[in-house]
mmCIF file of N, CA, C and O in Angstrom:
data_model
loop_
_atom_site.group_PDB
_atom_site.id
_atom_site.type_symbol
_atom_site.label_atom_id
_atom_site.label_comp_id
_atom_site.label_asym_id
_atom_site.label_seq_id
_atom_site.Cartn_x
_atom_site.Cartn_y
_atom_site.Cartn_z
ATOM 1 N N MET A 12 0.825 -1.197 0.000
ATOM 2 C CA MET A 12 0.000 0.000 0.000
ATOM 3 C C MET A 12 0.870 1.263 0.000
ATOM 4 O O MET A 12 0.512 2.249 -0.609
ATOM 5 N N MET A 13 2.004 1.180 0.697
ATOM 6 C CA MET A 13 2.880 2.341 0.765
ATOM 7 C C MET A 13 3.395 2.725 -0.624
ATOM 8 O O MET A 13 3.476 3.902 -0.959
ATOM 9 N N TRP A 14 3.723 1.723 -1.439
ATOM 10 C CA TRP A 14 4.257 2.022 -2.769
ATOM 11 C C TRP A 14 3.197 2.644 -3.659
ATOM 12 O O TRP A 14 3.517 3.427 -4.559
ATOM 13 N N ALA A 15 1.945 2.337 -3.419
ATOM 14 C CA ALA A 15 0.868 2.976 -4.181
ATOM 15 C C ALA A 15 0.796 4.471 -3.843
ATOM 16 O O ALA A 15 0.575 5.300 -4.728
ATOM 17 N N LEU A 16 1.001 4.807 -2.584
ATOM 18 C CA LEU A 16 1.019 6.223 -2.197
ATOM 19 C C LEU A 16 2.224 6.945 -2.788
ATOM 20 O O LEU A 16 2.122 8.102 -3.198
ATOM 21 N N VAL A 17 3.368 6.253 -2.835
ATOM 22 C CA VAL A 17 4.555 6.835 -3.466
ATOM 23 C C VAL A 17 4.284 7.057 -4.950
ATOM 24 O O VAL A 17 4.671 8.084 -5.523
ATOM 25 N N ASP A 18 3.584 6.118 -5.569
ATOM 26 C CA ASP A 18 3.220 6.254 -6.972
ATOM 27 C C ASP A 18 2.318 7.473 -7.194
ATOM 28 O O ASP A 18 2.501 8.218 -8.153
ATOM 29 N N VAL A 19 1.369 7.685 -6.306
ATOM 30 C CA VAL A 19 0.477 8.849 -6.404
ATOM 31 C C VAL A 19 1.283 10.143 -6.280
ATOM 32 O O VAL A 19 1.037 11.112 -7.008
ATOM 33 N N ALA A 20 2.243 10.168 -5.378
ATOM 34 C CA ALA A 20 3.091 11.359 -5.242
ATOM 35 C C ALA A 20 3.894 11.600 -6.522
ATOM 36 O O ALA A 20 4.068 12.747 -6.950
ATOM 37 N N GLY A 21 4.363 10.533 -7.145
ATOM 38 C CA GLY A 21 5.082 10.666 -8.410
ATOM 39 C C GLY A 21 4.196 11.205 -9.520
ATOM 40 O O GLY A 21 4.621 12.035 -10.324
ATOM 41 N N VAL A 22 2.957 10.722 -9.566
ATOM 42 C CA VAL A 22 2.015 11.217 -10.576
ATOM 43 C C VAL A 22 1.728 12.701 -10.353
ATOM 44 O O VAL A 22 1.653 13.480 -11.308
ATOM 45 N N LEU A 23 1.582 13.103 -9.099
ATOM 46 C CA LEU A 23 1.348 14.515 -8.797
ATOM 47 C C LEU A 23 2.535 15.373 -9.238
ATOM 48 O O LEU A 23 2.351 16.423 -9.865
ATOM 49 N N ALA A 24 3.748 14.921 -8.927
ATOM 50 C CA ALA A 24 4.935 15.678 -9.336
ATOM 51 C C ALA A 24 5.033 15.749 -10.854
ATOM 52 O O ALA A 24 5.338 16.810 -11.419
ATOM 53 N N LEU A 25 4.759 14.645 -11.521
ATOM 54 C CA LEU A 25 4.783 14.636 -12.987
ATOM 55 C C LEU A 25 3.746 15.598 -13.553
ATOM 56 O O LEU A 25 4.035 16.364 -14.487
ATOM 57 N N ALA A 26 2.555 15.593 -12.999
ATOM 58 C CA ALA A 26 1.499 16.482 -13.491
ATOM 59 C C ALA A 26 1.852 17.945 -13.265
ATOM 60 O O ALA A 26 1.611 18.791 -14.142
ATOM 61 N N LEU A 27 2.412 18.264 -12.118
ATOM 62 C CA LEU A 27 2.798 19.647 -11.850
ATOM 63 C C LEU A 27 3.886 20.117 -12.812
ATOM 64 O O LEU A 27 3.800 21.213 -13.381
ATOM 65 N N GLY A 28 4.915 19.292 -12.979
ATOM 66 C CA GLY A 28 6.016 19.673 -13.861
ATOM 67 C C GLY A 28 5.597 19.755 -15.313
ATOM 68 O O GLY A 28 5.904 20.734 -16.007
ATOM 69 N N ALA A 29 4.878 18.759 -15.794
ATOM 70 C CA ALA A 29 4.461 18.752 -17.193
ATOM 71 C C ALA A 29 3.431 19.850 -17.463
ATOM 72 O O ALA A 29 3.451 20.473 -18.528
ATOM 73 N N GLY A 30 2.550 20.100 -16.500
ATOM 74 C CA GLY A 30 1.570 21.176 -16.668
ATOM 75 C C GLY A 30 2.237 22.528 -16.810
ATOM 76 O O GLY A 30 1.818 23.359 -17.625
ATOM 77 N N TYR A 31 3.284 22.747 -16.033
ATOM 78 C CA TYR A 31 4.018 24.006 -16.143
ATOM 79 C C TYR A 31 4.712 24.108 -17.497
ATOM 80 O O TYR A 31 4.691 25.160 -18.144
ATOM 81 N N LEU A 32 5.340 23.011 -17.932
ATOM 82 C CA LEU A 32 6.083 23.047 -19.192
ATOM 83 C C LEU A 32 5.162 23.215 -20.396
ATOM 84 O O LEU A 32 5.514 23.882 -21.368
ATOM 85 N N VAL A 33 3.976 22.634 -20.337
ATOM 86 C CA VAL A 33 3.066 22.688 -21.485
ATOM 87 C C VAL A 33 2.244 23.973 -21.488
ATOM 88 O O VAL A 33 2.113 24.628 -22.516
ATOM 89 N N HIS A 34 1.691 24.337 -20.333
ATOM 90 C CA HIS A 34 0.744 25.454 -20.287
ATOM 91 C C HIS A 34 1.296 26.718 -19.640
ATOM 92 O O HIS A 34 0.617 27.737 -19.638
ATOM 93 N N GLY A 35 2.476 26.650 -19.057
ATOM 94 C CA GLY A 35 3.048 27.827 -18.434
ATOM 95 C C GLY A 35 2.716 27.912 -16.956
ATOM 96 O O GLY A 35 2.011 27.071 -16.405
ATOM 97 N N PRO A 36 3.234 28.946 -16.302
ATOM 98 C CA PRO A 36 3.036 29.082 -14.864
ATOM 99 C C PRO A 36 1.571 29.291 -14.503
ATOM 100 O O PRO A 36 0.798 29.863 -15.260
ATOM 101 N N GLY A 37 1.212 28.784 -13.343
ATOM 102 C CA GLY A 37 -0.126 28.988 -12.829
ATOM 103 C C GLY A 37 -1.159 28.018 -13.355
ATOM 104 O O GLY A 37 -2.350 28.235 -13.172
ATOM 105 N N PHE A 38 -0.734 26.938 -14.005
ATOM 106 C CA PHE A 38 -1.710 25.993 -14.542
ATOM 107 C C PHE A 38 -2.425 25.259 -13.410
ATOM 108 O O PHE A 38 -3.643 25.171 -13.400
ATOM 109 N N PHE A 39 -1.661 24.727 -12.444
ATOM 110 C CA PHE A 39 -2.260 24.099 -11.272
ATOM 111 C C PHE A 39 -2.195 25.033 -10.062
ATOM 112 O O PHE A 39 -3.199 25.319 -9.441
ATOM 113 N N PHE A 40 -0.976 25.450 -9.738
ATOM 114 C CA PHE A 40 -0.738 26.357 -8.614
ATOM 115 C C PHE A 40 0.082 27.530 -9.126
ATOM 116 O O PHE A 40 0.820 27.405 -10.095
ATOM 117 N N ASN A 41 -0.014 28.648 -8.467
ATOM 118 C CA ASN A 41 0.700 29.833 -8.940
ATOM 119 C C ASN A 41 2.206 29.754 -8.746
ATOM 120 O O ASN A 41 2.960 30.239 -9.579
ATOM 121 N N ASN A 42 2.672 29.171 -7.646
ATOM 122 C CA ASN A 42 4.099 29.223 -7.331
ATOM 123 C C ASN A 42 4.804 27.882 -7.370
ATOM 124 O O ASN A 42 5.971 27.803 -7.009
ATOM 125 N N VAL A 43 4.122 26.830 -7.759
ATOM 126 C CA VAL A 43 4.754 25.509 -7.757
ATOM 127 C C VAL A 43 4.556 24.896 -9.122
ATOM 128 O O VAL A 43 3.410 24.696 -9.533
ATOM 129 N N PRO A 44 5.547 24.576 -9.863
ATOM 130 C CA PRO A 44 6.954 24.943 -9.727
ATOM 131 C C PRO A 44 7.171 26.406 -10.099
ATOM 132 O O PRO A 44 6.373 27.006 -10.824
ATOM 133 N N GLY A 45 8.273 26.925 -9.634
ATOM 134 C CA GLY A 45 8.528 28.352 -9.806
ATOM 135 C C GLY A 45 9.288 28.717 -11.066
ATOM 136 O O GLY A 45 9.322 29.877 -11.454
ATOM 137 N N SER A 46 9.912 27.730 -11.702
ATOM 138 C CA SER A 46 10.692 28.014 -12.906
ATOM 139 C C SER A 46 10.681 26.794 -13.818
ATOM 140 O O SER A 46 10.233 25.718 -13.436
ATOM 141 N N SER A 47 11.216 26.978 -15.001
ATOM 142 C CA SER A 47 11.289 25.857 -15.947
ATOM 143 C C SER A 47 12.224 24.767 -15.439
ATOM 144 O O SER A 47 11.965 23.581 -15.656
ATOM 145 N N LEU A 48 13.295 25.163 -14.775
ATOM 146 C CA LEU A 48 14.211 24.167 -14.217
ATOM 147 C C LEU A 48 13.507 23.322 -13.151
ATOM 148 O O LEU A 48 13.631 22.097 -13.136
ATOM 149 N N GLN A 49 12.768 23.968 -12.278
ATOM 150 C CA GLN A 49 12.012 23.226 -11.274
ATOM 151 C C GLN A 49 10.972 22.335 -11.929
ATOM 152 O O GLN A 49 10.722 21.213 -11.481
ATOM 153 N N ALA A 50 10.355 22.794 -12.997
ATOM 154 C CA ALA A 50 9.370 21.982 -13.706
ATOM 155 C C ALA A 50 10.018 20.738 -14.305
ATOM 156 O O ALA A 50 9.433 19.651 -14.270
ATOM 157 N N LEU A 51 11.212 20.889 -14.843
ATOM 158 C CA LEU A 51 11.933 19.726 -15.366
ATOM 159 C C LEU A 51 12.279 18.738 -14.256
ATOM 160 O O LEU A 51 12.154 17.526 -14.441
ATOM 161 N N VAL A 52 12.708 19.262 -13.116
ATOM 162 C CA VAL A 52 13.020 18.392 -11.973
ATOM 163 C C VAL A 52 11.760 17.669 -11.513
ATOM 164 O O VAL A 52 11.791 16.462 -11.235
ATOM 165 N N PHE A 53 10.648 18.364 -11.434
ATOM 166 C CA PHE A 53 9.373 17.748 -11.057
ATOM 167 C C PHE A 53 8.995 16.656 -12.057
ATOM 168 O O PHE A 53 8.572 15.563 -11.671
ATOM 169 N N THR A 54 9.136 16.960 -13.347
ATOM 170 C CA THR A 54 8.739 16.012 -14.380
ATOM 171 C C THR A 54 9.587 14.748 -14.334
ATOM 172 O O THR A 54 9.059 13.635 -14.265
ATOM 173 N N PHE A 55 10.899 14.904 -14.359
ATOM 174 C CA PHE A 55 11.760 13.722 -14.362
ATOM 175 C C PHE A 55 11.787 13.027 -13.005
ATOM 176 O O PHE A 55 11.893 11.806 -12.942
ATOM 177 N N GLY A 56 11.675 13.792 -11.935
ATOM 178 C CA GLY A 56 11.574 13.177 -10.610
ATOM 179 C C GLY A 56 10.287 12.381 -10.463
ATOM 180 O O GLY A 56 10.276 11.293 -9.878
ATOM 181 N N GLY A 57 9.205 12.907 -11.001
ATOM 182 C CA GLY A 57 7.942 12.184 -10.974
ATOM 183 C C GLY A 57 8.008 10.900 -11.776
ATOM 184 O O GLY A 57 7.525 9.857 -11.340
ATOM 185 N N LEU A 58 8.609 10.963 -12.954
ATOM 186 C CA LEU A 58 8.770 9.758 -13.768
ATOM 187 C C LEU A 58 9.611 8.705 -13.057
ATOM 188 O O LEU A 58 9.274 7.513 -13.055
ATOM 189 N N ALA A 59 10.699 9.135 -12.452
ATOM 190 C CA ALA A 59 11.560 8.200 -11.726
ATOM 191 C C ALA A 59 10.825 7.591 -10.537
ATOM 192 O O ALA A 59 10.929 6.383 -10.286
ATOM 193 N N THR A 60 10.074 8.404 -9.826
ATOM 194 C CA THR A 60 9.324 7.911 -8.678
ATOM 195 C C THR A 60 8.272 6.896 -9.101
ATOM 196 O O THR A 60 8.093 5.860 -8.455
ATOM 197 N N ILE A 61 7.573 7.179 -10.200
ATOM 198 C CA ILE A 61 6.562 6.250 -10.708
ATOM 199 C C ILE A 61 7.223 4.924 -11.101
ATOM 200 O O ILE A 61 6.714 3.841 -10.780
ATOM 201 N N LEU A 62 8.352 4.987 -11.780
ATOM 202 C CA LEU A 62 9.048 3.780 -12.208
ATOM 203 C C LEU A 62 9.506 2.950 -11.010
ATOM 204 O O LEU A 62 9.304 1.723 -10.974
ATOM 205 N N ILE A 63 10.110 3.594 -10.029
ATOM 206 C CA ILE A 63 10.582 2.881 -8.839
ATOM 207 C C ILE A 63 9.416 2.252 -8.085
ATOM 208 O O ILE A 63 9.476 1.092 -7.677
ATOM 209 N N ALA A 64 8.337 3.004 -7.916
ATOM 210 C CA ALA A 64 7.174 2.478 -7.201
ATOM 211 C C ALA A 64 6.565 1.293 -7.947
ATOM 212 O O ALA A 64 6.156 0.311 -7.329
ATOM 213 N N ALA A 65 6.511 1.368 -9.268
ATOM 214 C CA ALA A 65 5.949 0.260 -10.051
ATOM 215 C C ALA A 65 6.797 -1.001 -9.909
ATOM 216 O O ALA A 65 6.257 -2.107 -9.740
ATOM 217 N N VAL A 66 8.108 -0.852 -9.950
ATOM 218 C CA VAL A 66 8.993 -2.006 -9.786
ATOM 219 C C VAL A 66 8.840 -2.599 -8.389
ATOM 220 O O VAL A 66 8.759 -3.826 -8.226
ATOM 221 N N LYS A 67 8.778 -1.754 -7.373
ATOM 222 C CA LYS A 67 8.624 -2.241 -5.997
ATOM 223 C C LYS A 67 7.280 -2.930 -5.795
ATOM 224 O O LYS A 67 7.190 -3.946 -5.108
ATOM 225 N N MET A 68 6.208 -2.375 -6.386
ATOM 226 C CA MET A 68 4.896 -3.014 -6.264
ATOM 227 C C MET A 68 4.896 -4.372 -6.954
ATOM 228 O O MET A 68 4.356 -5.349 -6.419
ATOM 229 N N LEU A 69 5.531 -4.466 -8.112
ATOM 230 C CA LEU A 69 5.616 -5.732 -8.818
ATOM 231 C C LEU A 69 6.419 -6.749 -8.010
ATOM 232 O O LEU A 69 6.050 -7.924 -7.934
ATOM 233 N N ALA A 70 7.494 -6.312 -7.382
ATOM 234 C CA ALA A 70 8.295 -7.201 -6.549
ATOM 235 C C ALA A 70 7.482 -7.714 -5.358
ATOM 236 O O ALA A 70 7.580 -8.901 -4.990
ATOM 237 N N GLU A 71 6.673 -6.855 -4.760
ATOM 238 C CA GLU A 71 5.826 -7.282 -3.644
ATOM 239 C C GLU A 71 4.794 -8.315 -4.091
ATOM 240 O O GLU A 71 4.541 -9.294 -3.399
ATOM 241 N N VAL A 72 4.211 -8.110 -5.255
ATOM 242 C CA VAL A 72 3.228 -9.059 -5.770
ATOM 243 C C VAL A 72 3.895 -10.401 -6.058
ATOM 244 O O VAL A 72 3.352 -11.469 -5.745
ATOM 245 N N LEU A 73 5.071 -10.359 -6.656
ATOM 246 C CA LEU A 73 5.778 -11.599 -6.969
ATOM 247 C C LEU A 73 6.207 -12.343 -5.709
ATOM 248 O O LEU A 73 6.236 -13.576 -5.705
ATOM 249 N N LYS A 74 6.537 -11.622 -4.640
ATOM 250 C CA LYS A 74 6.891 -12.278 -3.377
ATOM 251 C C LYS A 74 5.697 -13.009 -2.777
ATOM 252 O O LYS A 74 5.862 -14.012 -2.104
ATOM 253 N N GLN A 75 4.496 -12.506 -3.000
ATOM 254 C CA GLN A 75 3.311 -13.093 -2.398
ATOM 255 C C GLN A 75 2.718 -14.226 -3.229
ATOM 256 O O GLN A 75 1.807 -14.901 -2.764
ATOM 257 N N MET A 76 3.228 -14.423 -4.423
ATOM 258 C CA MET A 76 2.722 -15.515 -5.251
ATOM 259 C C MET A 76 3.192 -16.850 -4.685
ATOM 260 O O MET A 76 4.295 -16.956 -4.150
ATOM 261 N N PRO A 77 2.353 -17.870 -4.781
ATOM 262 C CA PRO A 77 2.767 -19.183 -4.271
ATOM 263 C C PRO A 77 3.933 -19.739 -5.089
ATOM 264 O O PRO A 77 3.986 -19.573 -6.308
ATOM 265 N N GLN A 78 4.846 -20.367 -4.392
ATOM 266 C CA GLN A 78 6.009 -20.954 -5.030
ATOM 267 C C GLN A 78 5.679 -22.370 -5.480
ATOM 268 O O GLN A 78 5.187 -23.166 -4.697
ATOM 269 N N ASP A 79 5.927 -22.668 -6.725
ATOM 270 C CA ASP A 79 5.721 -23.997 -7.255
ATOM 271 C C ASP A 79 7.051 -24.724 -7.204
ATOM 272 O O ASP A 79 8.014 -24.321 -7.835
ATOM 273 N N GLY A 80 7.115 -25.807 -6.454
ATOM 274 C CA GLY A 80 8.375 -26.528 -6.276
ATOM 275 C C GLY A 80 8.761 -27.396 -7.439
ATOM 276 O O GLY A 80 9.882 -27.871 -7.526
ATOM 277 N N SER A 81 7.848 -27.613 -8.362
ATOM 278 C CA SER A 81 8.183 -28.501 -9.488
ATOM 279 C C SER A 81 8.998 -27.744 -10.531
ATOM 280 O O SER A 81 8.727 -26.592 -10.848
ATOM 281 N N THR A 82 9.979 -28.421 -11.042
ATOM 282 C CA THR A 82 10.775 -27.861 -12.125
ATOM 283 C C THR A 82 10.765 -28.879 -13.257
ATOM 284 O O THR A 82 10.714 -30.078 -13.035
ATOM 285 N N THR A 83 10.815 -28.388 -14.447
ATOM 286 C CA THR A 83 10.828 -29.301 -15.585
ATOM 287 C C THR A 83 12.258 -29.562 -15.983
ATOM 288 O O THR A 83 13.039 -28.642 -16.229
ATOM 289 N N GLN A 84 12.600 -30.848 -16.027
ATOM 290 C CA GLN A 84 13.921 -31.245 -16.436
ATOM 291 C C GLN A 84 13.792 -32.259 -17.550
ATOM 292 O O GLN A 84 12.967 -33.166 -17.474
ATOM 293 N N PRO A 85 14.609 -32.137 -18.574
ATOM 294 C CA PRO A 85 14.504 -33.073 -19.705
ATOM 295 C C PRO A 85 14.981 -34.465 -19.372
ATOM 296 O O PRO A 85 15.631 -34.787 -18.505
#
């Protein structure tokens, strides 16, 4: 559940950064991000956060899957 919240934070950062880059300042909030550099950091930081959270969520799901002890050998 924690990784899902991290994913939501990444989506928010991505939306803030991309919204600023596409539509200019004040699209979502007036002062966040404050510059194009901050918008780029928000955008790429959001993408990285989403990617990390997705990998961690997938790892958690795979850990909870039942282990099949049978292996196929020729």
